[in-house]
Short mmCIF file of C-alpha atoms in Angstrom, two decimals:
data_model
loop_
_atom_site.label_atom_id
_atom_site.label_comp_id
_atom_site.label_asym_id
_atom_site.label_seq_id
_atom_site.Cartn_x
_atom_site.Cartn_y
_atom_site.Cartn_z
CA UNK A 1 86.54 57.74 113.58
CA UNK A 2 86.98 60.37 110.81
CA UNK A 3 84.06 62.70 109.72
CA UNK A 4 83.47 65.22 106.82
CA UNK A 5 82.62 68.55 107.33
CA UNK A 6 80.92 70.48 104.73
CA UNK A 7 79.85 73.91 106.11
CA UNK A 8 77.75 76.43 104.05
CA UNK A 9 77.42 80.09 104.99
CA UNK A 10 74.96 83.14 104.61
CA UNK A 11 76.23 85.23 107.97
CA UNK A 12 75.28 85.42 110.37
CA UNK A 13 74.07 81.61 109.60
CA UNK A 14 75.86 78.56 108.85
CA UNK A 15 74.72 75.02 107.84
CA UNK A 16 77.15 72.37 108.36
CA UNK A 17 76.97 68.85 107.17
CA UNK A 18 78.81 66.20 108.90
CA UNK A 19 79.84 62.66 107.34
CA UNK A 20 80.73 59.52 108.99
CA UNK A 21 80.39 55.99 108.29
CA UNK A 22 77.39 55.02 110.02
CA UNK A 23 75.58 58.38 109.79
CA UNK A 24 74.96 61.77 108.33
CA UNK A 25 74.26 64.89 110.57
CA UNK A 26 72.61 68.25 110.01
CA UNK A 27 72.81 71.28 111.77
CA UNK A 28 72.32 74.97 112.01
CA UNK A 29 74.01 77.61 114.03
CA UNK A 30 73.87 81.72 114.42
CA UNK A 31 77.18 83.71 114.86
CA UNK A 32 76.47 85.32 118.60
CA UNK A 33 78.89 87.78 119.59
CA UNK A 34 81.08 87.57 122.39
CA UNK A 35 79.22 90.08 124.90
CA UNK A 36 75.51 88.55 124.17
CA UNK A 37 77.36 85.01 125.39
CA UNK A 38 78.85 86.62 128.51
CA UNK A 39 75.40 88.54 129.20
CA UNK A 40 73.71 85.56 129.24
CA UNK A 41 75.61 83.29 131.34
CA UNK A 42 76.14 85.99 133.71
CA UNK A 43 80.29 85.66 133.49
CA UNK A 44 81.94 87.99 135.03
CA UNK A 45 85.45 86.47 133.62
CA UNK A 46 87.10 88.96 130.87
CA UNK A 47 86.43 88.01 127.72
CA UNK A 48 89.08 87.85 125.42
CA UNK A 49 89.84 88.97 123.35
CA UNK A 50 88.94 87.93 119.32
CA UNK A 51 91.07 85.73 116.93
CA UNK A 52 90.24 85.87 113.35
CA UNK A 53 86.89 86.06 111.95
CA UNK A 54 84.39 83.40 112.15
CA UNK A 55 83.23 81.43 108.92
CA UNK A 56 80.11 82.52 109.83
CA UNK A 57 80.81 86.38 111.28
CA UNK A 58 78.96 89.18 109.79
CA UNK A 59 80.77 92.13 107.98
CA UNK A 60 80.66 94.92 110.05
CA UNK A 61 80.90 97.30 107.34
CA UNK A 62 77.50 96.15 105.61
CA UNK A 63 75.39 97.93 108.39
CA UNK A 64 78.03 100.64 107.83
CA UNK A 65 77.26 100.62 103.93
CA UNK A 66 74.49 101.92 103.81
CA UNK A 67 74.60 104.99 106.09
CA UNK A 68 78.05 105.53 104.18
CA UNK A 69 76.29 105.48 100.60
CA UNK A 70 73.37 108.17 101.65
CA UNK A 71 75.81 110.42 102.99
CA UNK A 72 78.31 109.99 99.92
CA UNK A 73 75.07 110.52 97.54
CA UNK A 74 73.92 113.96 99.35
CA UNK A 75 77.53 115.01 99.51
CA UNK A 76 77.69 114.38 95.51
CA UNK A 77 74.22 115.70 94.55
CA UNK A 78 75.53 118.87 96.74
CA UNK A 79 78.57 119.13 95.05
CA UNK A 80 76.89 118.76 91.24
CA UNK A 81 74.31 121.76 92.35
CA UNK A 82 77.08 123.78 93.36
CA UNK A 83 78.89 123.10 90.04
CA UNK A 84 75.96 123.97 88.32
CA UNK A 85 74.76 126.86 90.55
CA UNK A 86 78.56 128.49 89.25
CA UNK A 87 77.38 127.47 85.54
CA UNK A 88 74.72 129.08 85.40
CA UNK A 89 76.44 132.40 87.67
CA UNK A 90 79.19 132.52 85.15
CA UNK A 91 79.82 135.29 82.36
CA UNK A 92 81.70 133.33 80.53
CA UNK A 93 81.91 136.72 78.36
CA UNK A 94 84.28 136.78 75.22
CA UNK A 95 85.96 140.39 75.87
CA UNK A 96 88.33 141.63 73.76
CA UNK A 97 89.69 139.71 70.30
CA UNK A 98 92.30 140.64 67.72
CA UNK A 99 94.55 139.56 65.24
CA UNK A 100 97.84 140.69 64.82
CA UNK A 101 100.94 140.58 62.63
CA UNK A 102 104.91 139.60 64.00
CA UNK A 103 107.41 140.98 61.35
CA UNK A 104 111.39 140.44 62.24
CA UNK A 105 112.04 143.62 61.00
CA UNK A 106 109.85 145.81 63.13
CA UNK A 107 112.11 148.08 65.40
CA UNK A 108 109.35 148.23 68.11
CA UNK A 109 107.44 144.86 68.59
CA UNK A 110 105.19 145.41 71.05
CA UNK A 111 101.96 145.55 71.16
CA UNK A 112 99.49 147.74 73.03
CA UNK A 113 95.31 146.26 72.69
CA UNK A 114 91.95 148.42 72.78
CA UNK A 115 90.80 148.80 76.76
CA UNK A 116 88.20 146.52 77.57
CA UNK A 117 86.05 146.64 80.80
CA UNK A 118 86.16 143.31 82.71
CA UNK A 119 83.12 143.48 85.15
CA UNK A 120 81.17 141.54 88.08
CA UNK A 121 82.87 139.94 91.11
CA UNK A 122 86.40 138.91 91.35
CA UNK A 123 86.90 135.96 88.69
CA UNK A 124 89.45 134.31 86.59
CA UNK A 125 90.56 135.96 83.03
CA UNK A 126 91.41 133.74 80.14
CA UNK A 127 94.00 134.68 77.63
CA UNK A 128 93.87 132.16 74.34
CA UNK A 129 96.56 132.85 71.81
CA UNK A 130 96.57 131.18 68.36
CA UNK A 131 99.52 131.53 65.85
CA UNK A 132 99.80 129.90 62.45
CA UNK A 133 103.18 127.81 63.75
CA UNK A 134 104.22 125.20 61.80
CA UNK A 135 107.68 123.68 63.13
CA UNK A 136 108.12 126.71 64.76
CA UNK A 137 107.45 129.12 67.60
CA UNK A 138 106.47 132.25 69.04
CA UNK A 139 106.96 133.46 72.42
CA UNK A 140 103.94 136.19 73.84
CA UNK A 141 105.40 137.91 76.95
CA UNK A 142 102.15 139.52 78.17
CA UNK A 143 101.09 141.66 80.80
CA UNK A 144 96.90 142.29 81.90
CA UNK A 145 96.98 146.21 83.26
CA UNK A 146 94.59 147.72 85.21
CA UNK A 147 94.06 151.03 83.34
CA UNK A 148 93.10 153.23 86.62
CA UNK A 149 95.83 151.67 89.22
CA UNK A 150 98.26 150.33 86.98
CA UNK A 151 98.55 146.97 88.80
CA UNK A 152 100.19 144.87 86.22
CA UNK A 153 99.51 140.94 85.52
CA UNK A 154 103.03 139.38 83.87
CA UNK A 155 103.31 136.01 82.46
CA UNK A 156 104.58 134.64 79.29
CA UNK A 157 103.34 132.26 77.15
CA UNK A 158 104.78 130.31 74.29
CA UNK A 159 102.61 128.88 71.15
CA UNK A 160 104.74 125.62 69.15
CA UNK A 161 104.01 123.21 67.20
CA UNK A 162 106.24 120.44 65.50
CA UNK A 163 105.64 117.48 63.30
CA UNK A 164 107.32 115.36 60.70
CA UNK A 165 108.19 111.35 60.50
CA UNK A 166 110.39 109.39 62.12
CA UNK A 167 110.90 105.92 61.18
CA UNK A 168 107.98 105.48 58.59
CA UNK A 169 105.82 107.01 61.49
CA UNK A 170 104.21 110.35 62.03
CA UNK A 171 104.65 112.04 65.12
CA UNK A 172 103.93 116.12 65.94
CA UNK A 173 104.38 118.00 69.38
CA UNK A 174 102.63 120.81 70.95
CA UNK A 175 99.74 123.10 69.58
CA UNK A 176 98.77 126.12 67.40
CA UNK A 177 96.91 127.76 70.41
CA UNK A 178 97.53 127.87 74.11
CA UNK A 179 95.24 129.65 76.93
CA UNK A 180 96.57 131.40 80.09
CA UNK A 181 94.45 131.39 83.27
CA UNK A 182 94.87 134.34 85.66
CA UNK A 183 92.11 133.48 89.04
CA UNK A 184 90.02 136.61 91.05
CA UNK A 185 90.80 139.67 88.84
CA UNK A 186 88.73 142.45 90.19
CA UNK A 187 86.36 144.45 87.74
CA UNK A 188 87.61 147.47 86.11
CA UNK A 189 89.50 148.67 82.80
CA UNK A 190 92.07 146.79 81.30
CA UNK A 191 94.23 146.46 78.64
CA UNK A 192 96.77 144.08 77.19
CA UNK A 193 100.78 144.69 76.75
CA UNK A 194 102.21 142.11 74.09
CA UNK A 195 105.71 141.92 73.12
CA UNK A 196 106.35 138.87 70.82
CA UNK A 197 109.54 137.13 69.69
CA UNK A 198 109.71 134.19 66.87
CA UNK A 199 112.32 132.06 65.04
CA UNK A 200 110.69 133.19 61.94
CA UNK A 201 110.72 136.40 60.14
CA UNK A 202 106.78 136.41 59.72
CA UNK A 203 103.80 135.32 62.21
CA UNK A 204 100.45 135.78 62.40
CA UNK A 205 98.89 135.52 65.64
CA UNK A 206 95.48 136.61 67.92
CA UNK A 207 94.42 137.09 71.16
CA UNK A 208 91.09 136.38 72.38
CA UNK A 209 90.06 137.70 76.45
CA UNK A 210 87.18 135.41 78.25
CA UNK A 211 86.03 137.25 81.58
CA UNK A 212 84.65 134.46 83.97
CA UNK A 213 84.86 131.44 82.06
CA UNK A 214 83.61 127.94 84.37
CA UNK A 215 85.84 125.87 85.29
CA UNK A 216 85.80 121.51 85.88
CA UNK A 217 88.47 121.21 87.56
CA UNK A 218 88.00 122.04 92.00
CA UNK A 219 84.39 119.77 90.86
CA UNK A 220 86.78 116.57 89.30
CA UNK A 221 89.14 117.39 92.19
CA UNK A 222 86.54 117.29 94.74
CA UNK A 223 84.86 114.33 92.82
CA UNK A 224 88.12 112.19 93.47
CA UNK A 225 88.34 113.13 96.81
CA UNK A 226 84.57 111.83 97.31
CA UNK A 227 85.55 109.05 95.70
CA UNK A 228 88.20 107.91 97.94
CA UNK A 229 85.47 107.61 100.73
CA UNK A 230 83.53 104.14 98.62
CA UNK A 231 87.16 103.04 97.90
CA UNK A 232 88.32 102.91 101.60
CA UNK A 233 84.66 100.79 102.57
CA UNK A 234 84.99 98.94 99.60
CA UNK A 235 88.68 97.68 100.85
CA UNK A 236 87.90 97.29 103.85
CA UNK A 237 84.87 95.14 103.61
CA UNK A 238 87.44 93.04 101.27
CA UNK A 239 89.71 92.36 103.67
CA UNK A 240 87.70 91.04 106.13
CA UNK A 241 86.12 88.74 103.22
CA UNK A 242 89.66 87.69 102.96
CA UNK A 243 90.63 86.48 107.04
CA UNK A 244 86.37 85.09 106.53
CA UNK A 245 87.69 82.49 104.06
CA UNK A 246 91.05 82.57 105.47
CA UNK A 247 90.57 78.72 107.05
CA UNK A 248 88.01 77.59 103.65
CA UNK A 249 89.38 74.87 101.88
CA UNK A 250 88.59 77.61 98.90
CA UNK A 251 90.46 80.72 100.31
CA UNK A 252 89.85 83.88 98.45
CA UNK A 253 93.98 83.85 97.88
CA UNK A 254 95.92 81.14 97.61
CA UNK A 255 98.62 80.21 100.77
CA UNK A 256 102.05 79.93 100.06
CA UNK A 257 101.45 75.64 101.06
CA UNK A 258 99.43 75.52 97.46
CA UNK A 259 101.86 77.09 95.60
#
């Protein structure tokens, strides 16, 4: 005798329909787990262990969903108020800003600014230089002094900028401004050393100072990391959907047998 089985699920339920020649037969079942079985036939046998997941077998990670999701949401809406608690704390104070003048000829380049007072706590400095480059270049070797301990800040910078066409097609490279980011400089008097060296005999350039300026990036950083957290449930729950339909005549993935 041969019979067709048609099963249809909603776990922890399943309804399965079975087909012979002579008759047709209903019936409905409830995925119990292994311990409630044991419990109530009072074995006291092992049980073994589990193989697979039943058509029929709830996700364990739906219950977990939702205690996941609230905690994920407060951690978020904590993280946003923070972001916007250091918004609104922020200077964000433009400084100091000049324009100067790069001339080949000059025997003594460098350039000393106008003190400016950087106050408040500890916070980052932002240096933005703009130069009127056009396939060229000009390098900024800059130092941020303190003007009462002399502790000196040294970096270099370089502003370049390159286009043309290649091929019937445009193309450039690289920018007329660039901005330096120096983290928790303490409040006092400061002022800026510049020495600059070009390719070109003439160069105009400036230098703009921002004293606490907000910054995006530990919130996207922390953001992805919070994210990883809906991901991991997310594959997780998809797995097991995958060994659920594992033995379905419609598996989620096809076996190597169809191919």
């Amino acid at each position: 005798e041969t019979c067709t089985v048609h099963d249809y699920v909603a776990p922890p339920h399943i309804l399965s329909k079975e087909v012979t020649d002579k008759e047709v037969t209903w019936s409905i079942g409830d995925y119990t787990e292994p311990e409630t079985v044991w419990s109530s036939f009072q074995l006291k046998t092992p049980i073994p262990p589990k193989v697979g997941v039943a058509p029929n077998q709830p996700s364990p990670f739906e219950e977990q969903s939702g205690k996941i999701w609230k905690v994920w949401s407060v951690l978020f809406f904590l993280l946003l108020f923070l972001q916007i608690l250091f918004l609104l704390l922020s200077q964000n104070r433009l400084v100091y800003q000049n324009a100067f003048a790069f001339h080949q000829a000059d025997v003594e380049k460098a350039r000393v600014t106008d003190i400016f007072e950087l106050t408040g706590r500890p916070s980052n400095v932002i240096i933005e230089s703009r130069a009127n480059v056009d396939n060229s270049w000009i390098y900024l070797n800059l130092a941020l002094i303190n003007e009462e301990t002399g502790n000196a800040y040294d970096f270099g910078r370089e502003v370049s900028y390159y286009h043309g066409y290649d091929g019937g097609e445009s193309w450039k490279e690289g920018s007329p401004s660039d901005e330096a980011i120096i983290p928790a400089v303490p409040s006092g008097h400061y002022y800026l050393r510049i020495e600059p060296d070009a390719q070109v005999r003439e160069m105009n350039y400036s230098i703009r100072v921002y004293r606490d300026v907000p910054r995006w990036t530990y919130f996207f950083m922390a953001l992805g990391g919070l994210l990883l957290i809906p991901l991991m449930l997310w594959s997780r729950r998809r797995s097991f959907e995958y060994r659920r339909w594992a033995e379905s005549d419609h598996p989620m993935v096809s076996t190597k047998e169809d191919e």
